[in-house]
Short mmCIF file of C-alpha atoms and ligand atoms in Angstrom, two decimals:
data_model
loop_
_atom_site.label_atom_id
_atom_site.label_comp_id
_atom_site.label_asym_id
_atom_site.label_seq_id
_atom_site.Cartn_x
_atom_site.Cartn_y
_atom_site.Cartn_z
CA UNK A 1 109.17 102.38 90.79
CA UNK A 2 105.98 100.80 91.03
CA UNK A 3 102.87 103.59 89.73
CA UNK A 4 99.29 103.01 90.96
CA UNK A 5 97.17 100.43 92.78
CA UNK A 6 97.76 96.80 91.88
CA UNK A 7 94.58 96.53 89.17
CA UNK A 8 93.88 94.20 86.20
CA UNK A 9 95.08 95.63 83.13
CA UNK A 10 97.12 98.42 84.76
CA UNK A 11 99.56 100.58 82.81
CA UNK A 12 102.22 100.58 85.17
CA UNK A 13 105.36 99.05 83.35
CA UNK A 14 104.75 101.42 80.62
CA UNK A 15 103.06 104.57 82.60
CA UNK A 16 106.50 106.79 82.03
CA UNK A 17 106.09 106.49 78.24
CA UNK A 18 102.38 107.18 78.40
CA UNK A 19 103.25 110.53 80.05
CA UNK A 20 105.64 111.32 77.94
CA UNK A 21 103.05 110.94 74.77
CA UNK A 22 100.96 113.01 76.80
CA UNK A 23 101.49 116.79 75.92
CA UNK A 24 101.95 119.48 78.96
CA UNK A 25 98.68 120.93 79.89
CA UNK A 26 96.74 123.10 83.30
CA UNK A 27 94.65 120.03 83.62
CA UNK A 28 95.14 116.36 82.67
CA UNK A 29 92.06 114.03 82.81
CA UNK A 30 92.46 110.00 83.35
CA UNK A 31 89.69 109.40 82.27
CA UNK A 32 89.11 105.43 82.75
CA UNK A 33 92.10 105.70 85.44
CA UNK A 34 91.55 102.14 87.19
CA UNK A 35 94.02 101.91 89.26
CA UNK A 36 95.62 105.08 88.30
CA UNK A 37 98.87 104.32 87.04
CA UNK A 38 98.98 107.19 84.48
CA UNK A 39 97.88 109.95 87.05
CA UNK A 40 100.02 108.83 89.92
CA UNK A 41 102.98 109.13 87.49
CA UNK A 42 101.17 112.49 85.90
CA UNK A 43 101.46 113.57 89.22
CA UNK A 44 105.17 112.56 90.12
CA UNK A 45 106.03 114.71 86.63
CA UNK A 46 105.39 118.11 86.99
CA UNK A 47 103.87 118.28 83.34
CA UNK A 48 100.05 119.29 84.60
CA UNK A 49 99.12 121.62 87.34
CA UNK A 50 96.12 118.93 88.10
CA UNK A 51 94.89 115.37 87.40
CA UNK A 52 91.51 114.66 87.26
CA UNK A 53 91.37 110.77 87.66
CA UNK A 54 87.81 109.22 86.83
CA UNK A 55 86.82 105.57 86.78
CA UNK A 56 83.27 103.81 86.35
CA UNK A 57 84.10 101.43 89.69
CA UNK A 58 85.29 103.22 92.90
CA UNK A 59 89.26 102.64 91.95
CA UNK A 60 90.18 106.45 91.55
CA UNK A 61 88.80 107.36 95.01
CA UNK A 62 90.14 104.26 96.55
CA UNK A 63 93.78 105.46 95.16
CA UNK A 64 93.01 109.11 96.92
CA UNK A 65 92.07 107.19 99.88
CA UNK A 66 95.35 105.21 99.99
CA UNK A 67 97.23 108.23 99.06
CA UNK A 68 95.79 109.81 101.48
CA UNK A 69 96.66 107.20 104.59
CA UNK A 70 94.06 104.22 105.24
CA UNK A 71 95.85 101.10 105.01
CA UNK A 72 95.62 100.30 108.47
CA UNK A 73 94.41 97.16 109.64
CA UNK A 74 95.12 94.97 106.12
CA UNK A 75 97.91 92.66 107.13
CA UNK A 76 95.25 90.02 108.47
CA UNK A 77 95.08 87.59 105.68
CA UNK A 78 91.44 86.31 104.78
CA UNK A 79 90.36 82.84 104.31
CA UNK A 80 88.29 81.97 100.83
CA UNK A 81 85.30 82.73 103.02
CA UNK A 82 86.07 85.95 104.92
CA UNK A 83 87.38 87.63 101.39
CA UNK A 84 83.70 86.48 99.60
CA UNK A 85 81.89 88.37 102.61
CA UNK A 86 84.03 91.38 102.31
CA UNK A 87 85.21 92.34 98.91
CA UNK A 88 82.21 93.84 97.79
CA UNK A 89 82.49 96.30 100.61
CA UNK A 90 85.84 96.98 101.34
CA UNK A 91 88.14 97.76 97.78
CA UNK A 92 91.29 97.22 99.90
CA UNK A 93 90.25 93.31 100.36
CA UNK A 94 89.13 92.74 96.96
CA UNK A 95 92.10 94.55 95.17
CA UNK A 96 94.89 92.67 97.82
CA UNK A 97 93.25 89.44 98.38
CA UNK A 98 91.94 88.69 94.75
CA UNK A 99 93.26 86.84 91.62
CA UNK A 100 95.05 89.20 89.35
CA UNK A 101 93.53 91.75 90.92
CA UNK A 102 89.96 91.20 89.45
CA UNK A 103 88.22 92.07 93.38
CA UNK A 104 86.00 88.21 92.53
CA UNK A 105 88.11 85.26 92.88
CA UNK A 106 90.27 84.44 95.61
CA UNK A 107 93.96 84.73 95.85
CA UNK A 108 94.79 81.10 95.81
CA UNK A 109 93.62 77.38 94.76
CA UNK A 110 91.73 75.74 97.50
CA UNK A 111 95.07 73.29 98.23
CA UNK A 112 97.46 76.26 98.12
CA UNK A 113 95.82 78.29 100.89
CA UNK A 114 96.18 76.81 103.70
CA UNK A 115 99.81 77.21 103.27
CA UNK A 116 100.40 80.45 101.79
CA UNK A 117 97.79 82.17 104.77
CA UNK A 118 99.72 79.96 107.42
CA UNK A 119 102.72 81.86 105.77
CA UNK A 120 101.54 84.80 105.43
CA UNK A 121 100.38 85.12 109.30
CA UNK A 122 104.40 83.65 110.41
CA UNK A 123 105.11 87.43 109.03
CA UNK A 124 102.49 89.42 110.16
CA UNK A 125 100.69 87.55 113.47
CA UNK A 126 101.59 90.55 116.23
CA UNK A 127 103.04 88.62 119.04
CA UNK A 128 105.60 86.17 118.91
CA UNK A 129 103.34 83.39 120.38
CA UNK A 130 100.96 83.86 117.39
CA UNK A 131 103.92 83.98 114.79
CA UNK A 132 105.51 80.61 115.82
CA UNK A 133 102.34 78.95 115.84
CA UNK A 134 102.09 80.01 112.35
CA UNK A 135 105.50 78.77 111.91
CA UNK A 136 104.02 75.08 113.19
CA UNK A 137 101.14 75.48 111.05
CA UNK A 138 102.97 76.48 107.66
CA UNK A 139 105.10 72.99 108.30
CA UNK A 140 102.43 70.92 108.41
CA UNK A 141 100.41 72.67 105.35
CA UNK A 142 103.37 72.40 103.05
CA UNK A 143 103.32 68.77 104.11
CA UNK A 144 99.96 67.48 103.45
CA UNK A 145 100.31 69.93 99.88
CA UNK A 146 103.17 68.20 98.50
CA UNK A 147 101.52 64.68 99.72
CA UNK A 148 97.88 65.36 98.55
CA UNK A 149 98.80 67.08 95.25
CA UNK A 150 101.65 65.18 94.60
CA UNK A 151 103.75 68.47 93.72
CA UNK A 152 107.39 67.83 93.83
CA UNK A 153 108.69 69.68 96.85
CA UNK A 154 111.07 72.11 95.05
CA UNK A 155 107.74 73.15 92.67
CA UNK A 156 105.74 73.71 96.11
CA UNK A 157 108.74 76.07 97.26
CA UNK A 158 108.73 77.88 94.03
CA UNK A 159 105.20 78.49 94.65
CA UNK A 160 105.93 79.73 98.07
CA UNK A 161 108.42 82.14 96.85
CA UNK A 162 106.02 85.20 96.08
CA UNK A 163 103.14 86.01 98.86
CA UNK A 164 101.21 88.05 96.75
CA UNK A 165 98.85 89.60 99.09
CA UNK A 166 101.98 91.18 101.34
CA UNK A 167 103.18 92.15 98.34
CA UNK A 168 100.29 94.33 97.44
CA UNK A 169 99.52 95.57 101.05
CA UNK A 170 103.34 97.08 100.52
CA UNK A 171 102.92 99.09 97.49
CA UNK A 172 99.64 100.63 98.60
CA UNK A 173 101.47 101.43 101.75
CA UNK A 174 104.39 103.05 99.45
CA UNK A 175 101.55 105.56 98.27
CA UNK A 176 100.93 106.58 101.24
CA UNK A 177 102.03 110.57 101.56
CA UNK A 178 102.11 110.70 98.00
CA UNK A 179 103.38 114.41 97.43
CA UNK A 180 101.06 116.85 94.92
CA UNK A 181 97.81 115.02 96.30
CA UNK A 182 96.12 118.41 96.39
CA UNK A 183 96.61 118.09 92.75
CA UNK A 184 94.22 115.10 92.29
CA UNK A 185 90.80 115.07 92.02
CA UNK A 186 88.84 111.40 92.05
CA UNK A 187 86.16 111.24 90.36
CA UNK A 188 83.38 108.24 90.07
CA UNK A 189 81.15 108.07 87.40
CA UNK A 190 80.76 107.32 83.29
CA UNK A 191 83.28 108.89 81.16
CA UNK A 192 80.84 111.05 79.21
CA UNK A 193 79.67 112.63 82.39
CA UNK A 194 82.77 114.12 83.20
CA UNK A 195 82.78 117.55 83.33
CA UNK A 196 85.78 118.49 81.15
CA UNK A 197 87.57 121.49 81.83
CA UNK A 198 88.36 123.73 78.52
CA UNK A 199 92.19 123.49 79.16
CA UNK A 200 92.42 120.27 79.65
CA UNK A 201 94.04 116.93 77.58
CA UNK A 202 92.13 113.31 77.98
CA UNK A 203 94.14 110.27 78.67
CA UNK A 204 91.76 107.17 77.68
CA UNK A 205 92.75 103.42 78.55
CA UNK A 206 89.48 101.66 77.75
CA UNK A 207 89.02 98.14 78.14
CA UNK A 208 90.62 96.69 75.09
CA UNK A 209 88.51 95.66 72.26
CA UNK A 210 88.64 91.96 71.09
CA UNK A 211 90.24 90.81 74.66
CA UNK A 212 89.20 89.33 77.36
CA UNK A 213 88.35 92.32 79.57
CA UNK A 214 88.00 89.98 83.09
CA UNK A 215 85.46 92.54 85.21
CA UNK A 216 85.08 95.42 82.99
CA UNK A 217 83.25 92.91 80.24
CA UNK A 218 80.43 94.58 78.52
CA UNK A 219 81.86 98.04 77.83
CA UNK A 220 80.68 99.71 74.79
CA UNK A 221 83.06 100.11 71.93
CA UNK A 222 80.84 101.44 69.35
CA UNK A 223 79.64 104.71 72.00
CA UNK A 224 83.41 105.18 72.72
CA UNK A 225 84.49 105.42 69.08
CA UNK A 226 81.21 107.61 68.31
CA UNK A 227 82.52 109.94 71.52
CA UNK A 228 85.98 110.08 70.14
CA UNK A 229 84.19 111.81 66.80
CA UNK A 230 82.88 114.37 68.46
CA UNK A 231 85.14 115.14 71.57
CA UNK A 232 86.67 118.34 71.86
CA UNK A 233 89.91 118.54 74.09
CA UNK A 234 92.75 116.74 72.83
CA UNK A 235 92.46 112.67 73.51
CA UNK A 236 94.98 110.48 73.96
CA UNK A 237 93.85 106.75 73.67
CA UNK A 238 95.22 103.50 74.52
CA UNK A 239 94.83 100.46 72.79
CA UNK A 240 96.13 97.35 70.49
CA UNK A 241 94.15 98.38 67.60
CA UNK A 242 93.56 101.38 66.15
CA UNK A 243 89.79 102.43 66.82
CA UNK A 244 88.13 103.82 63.67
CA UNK A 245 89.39 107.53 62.43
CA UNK A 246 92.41 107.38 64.42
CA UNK A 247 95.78 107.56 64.05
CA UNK A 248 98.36 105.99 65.50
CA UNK A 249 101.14 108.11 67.33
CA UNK A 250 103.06 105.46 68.99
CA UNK A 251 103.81 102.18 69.91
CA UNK A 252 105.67 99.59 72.17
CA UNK A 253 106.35 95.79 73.03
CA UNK A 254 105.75 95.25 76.49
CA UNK A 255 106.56 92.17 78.46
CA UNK A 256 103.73 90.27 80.23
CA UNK A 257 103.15 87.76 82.51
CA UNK A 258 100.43 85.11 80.64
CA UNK A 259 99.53 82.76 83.74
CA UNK A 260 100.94 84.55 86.68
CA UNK A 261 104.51 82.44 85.60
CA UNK A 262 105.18 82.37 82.14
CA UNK A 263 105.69 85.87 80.20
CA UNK A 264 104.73 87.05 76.80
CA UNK A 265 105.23 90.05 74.31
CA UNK A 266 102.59 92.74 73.36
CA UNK A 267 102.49 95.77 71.59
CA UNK A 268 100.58 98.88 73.27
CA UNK A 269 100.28 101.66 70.90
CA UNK A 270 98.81 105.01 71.32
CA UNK A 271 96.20 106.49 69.15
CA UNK A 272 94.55 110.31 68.71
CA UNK A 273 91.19 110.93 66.66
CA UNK A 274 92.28 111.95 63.40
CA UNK A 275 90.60 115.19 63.36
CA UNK A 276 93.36 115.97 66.55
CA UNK A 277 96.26 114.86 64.86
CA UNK A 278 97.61 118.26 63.81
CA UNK A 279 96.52 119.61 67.06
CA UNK A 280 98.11 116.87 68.96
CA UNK A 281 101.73 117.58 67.34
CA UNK A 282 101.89 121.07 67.67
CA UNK A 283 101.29 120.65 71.46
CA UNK A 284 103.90 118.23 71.38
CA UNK A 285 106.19 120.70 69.83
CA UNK A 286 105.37 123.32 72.60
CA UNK A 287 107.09 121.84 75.50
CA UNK A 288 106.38 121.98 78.92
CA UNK A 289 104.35 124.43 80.70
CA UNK A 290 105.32 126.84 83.41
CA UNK A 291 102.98 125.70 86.40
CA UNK A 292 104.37 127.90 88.82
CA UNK A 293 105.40 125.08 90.83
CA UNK A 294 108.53 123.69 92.80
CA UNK A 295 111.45 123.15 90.17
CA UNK A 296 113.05 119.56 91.43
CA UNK A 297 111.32 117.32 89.18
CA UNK A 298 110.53 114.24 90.30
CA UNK A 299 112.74 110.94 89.46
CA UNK A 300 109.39 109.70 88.15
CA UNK A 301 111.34 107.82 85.29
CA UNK A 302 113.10 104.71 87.13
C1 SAM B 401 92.34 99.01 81.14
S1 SAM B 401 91.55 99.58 82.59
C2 SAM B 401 92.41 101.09 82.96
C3 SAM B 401 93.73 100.82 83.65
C4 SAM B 401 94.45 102.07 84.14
N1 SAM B 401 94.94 102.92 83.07
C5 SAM B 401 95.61 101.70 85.07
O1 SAM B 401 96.77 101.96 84.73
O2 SAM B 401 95.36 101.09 86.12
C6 SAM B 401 90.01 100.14 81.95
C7 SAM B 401 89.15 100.88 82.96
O3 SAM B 401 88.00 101.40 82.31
C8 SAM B 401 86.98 101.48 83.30
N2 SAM B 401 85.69 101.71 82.64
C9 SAM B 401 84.93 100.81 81.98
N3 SAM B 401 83.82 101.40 81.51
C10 SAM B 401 83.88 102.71 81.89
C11 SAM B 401 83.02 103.84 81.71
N4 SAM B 401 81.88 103.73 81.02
N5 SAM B 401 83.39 105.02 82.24
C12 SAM B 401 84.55 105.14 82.94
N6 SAM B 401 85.40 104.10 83.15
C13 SAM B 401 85.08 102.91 82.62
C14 SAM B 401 87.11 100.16 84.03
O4 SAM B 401 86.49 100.20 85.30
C15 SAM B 401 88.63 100.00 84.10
O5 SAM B 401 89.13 100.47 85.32
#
């Protein structure tokens, strides 16, 4: 099962165990949701009667959007060119048709374009005409790459083997008709302007201190932790490290891919201010609500 949009530093592997570190509450707010991993599987649980999902970019109403049915239109695979002119505009370029996500640098290398597009288009060109010209085009790409970059033919195939903006244009179509949709609410703006209901619990995945945080670079750790002093409903935080007067809860070694090939370990952990801590364990201890909703639980754990 696959939570969320594709997004740079999403919690999808590990969104299941978030939730369950989350206690059962009326209202659960995501409150730097990105691409929304957390609330999509909030959602599929049955543990809150509604999910706020907030994010400083446009990601959480994107992820309605999608939800909702608008990925129409997005098998046409850009150039370098056409994605530069439209990913400032249109999220659904940017988050397909970009590096790891970021919505700035395009998909591919220069040399491995022409080939993957030419690819790309043998699968989704609409008429059969179109689709074996493709197929001509993709033969003579993969020729001149191997020749000009002098990559050994059964590397170039290995590269060949994942066409990762089909892949992405699949999952967001998966969300589409996402059940419990009138339980979301996306929300754009700064986390401290969210209006916080008095019922709710906070889920906060900030950009992580100390790493490289790609787009969200310049986010400000010292006004988070000073926030976290003072914040009333219940917070649940993501990160590596513990941020200052807060106590870890729990922790696990997820698998990641370093370079888009290669994989390595890392440890997320889960934190609450320490002034929550008791608070946070006796909710725990409470179980589930009754949200006077359908019974089937969703088979949101894979
Ligand atoms: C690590 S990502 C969250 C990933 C998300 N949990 C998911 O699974 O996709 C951190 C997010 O914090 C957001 N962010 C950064 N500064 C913010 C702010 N001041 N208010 C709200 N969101 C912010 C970024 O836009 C980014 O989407």
């Amino acid at each position: 099962m696959k939570y969320g949009l594709p997004y740079q530093g999403s919690k999808n592997s590990i969104a299941p165990w978030v939730v369950d570190h989350l206690p059962a509450a009326p209202v659960l707010v995501d409150i730097m949701a990105g691409g929304c991993a957390v609330t999509h599987c909030a959602l599929l649980s049955g543990k809150f009667g509604r999910v706020i999902a907030n994010d400083i970019s446009d990601s959480a109403l994107f992820f309605k959007e999608v939800a909702e049915g608008s990925m129409r239109g997005y098998a046409h695979v850009p150039t370098r060119e056409e994605f530069h002119a439209a990913k400032d505009d249109d999220p659904a370029i940017g988050l397909l048709y970009s590096f790891a996500s970021n919505r700035k640098n395009y998909l591919w290398s220069r040399a491995l374009e022409p080939v993957k597009i030419a690819a790309s288009r043998m699968l989704t060109s609409p008429s059969l005409h179109e689709r074996r010209r493709a197929w001509l085009q993709f033969v003579r790409e993969l020729d001149k790459y191997v020749k000009t970059t002098n990559t050994p033919p059964s590397k170039a195939i290995e590269r060949l083997q994942r066409l990762q903006g089909l892949e992405r244009l699949e999952r967001l179509e998966g969300l589409e008709g996402l059940e419990r949709l009138e339980r979301l609410n996306a929300l754009q703006g700064d986390y401290q302007q969210v209006p916080l209901p008095h019922d709710c619990v906070i889920y906060a995945d900030p950009p992580y201190k100390d790493t490289k945080c790609g787009s969200y670079d310049g986010f400000d750790h010292n006004r988070f932790t000073q926030w976290l002093q003072t914040v009333e409903p219940l917070t649940i935080i993501s990160e590596y490290t513990a941020p200052p007067d807060c106590t870890q809860i729990a922790e696990r070694t997820k698998t990641v891919k370093a370079n888009g090939y290669a994989t390595t370990k890392t440890t997320e952990r889960l934190f609450v201010p320490n002034h929550q801590v008791e608070t946070y364990y006796a909710r725990m201890s409470e179980g589930t609500l009754d949200l006077d909703q359908p019974k089937e639980i969703m088979p949101w754990h894979d």
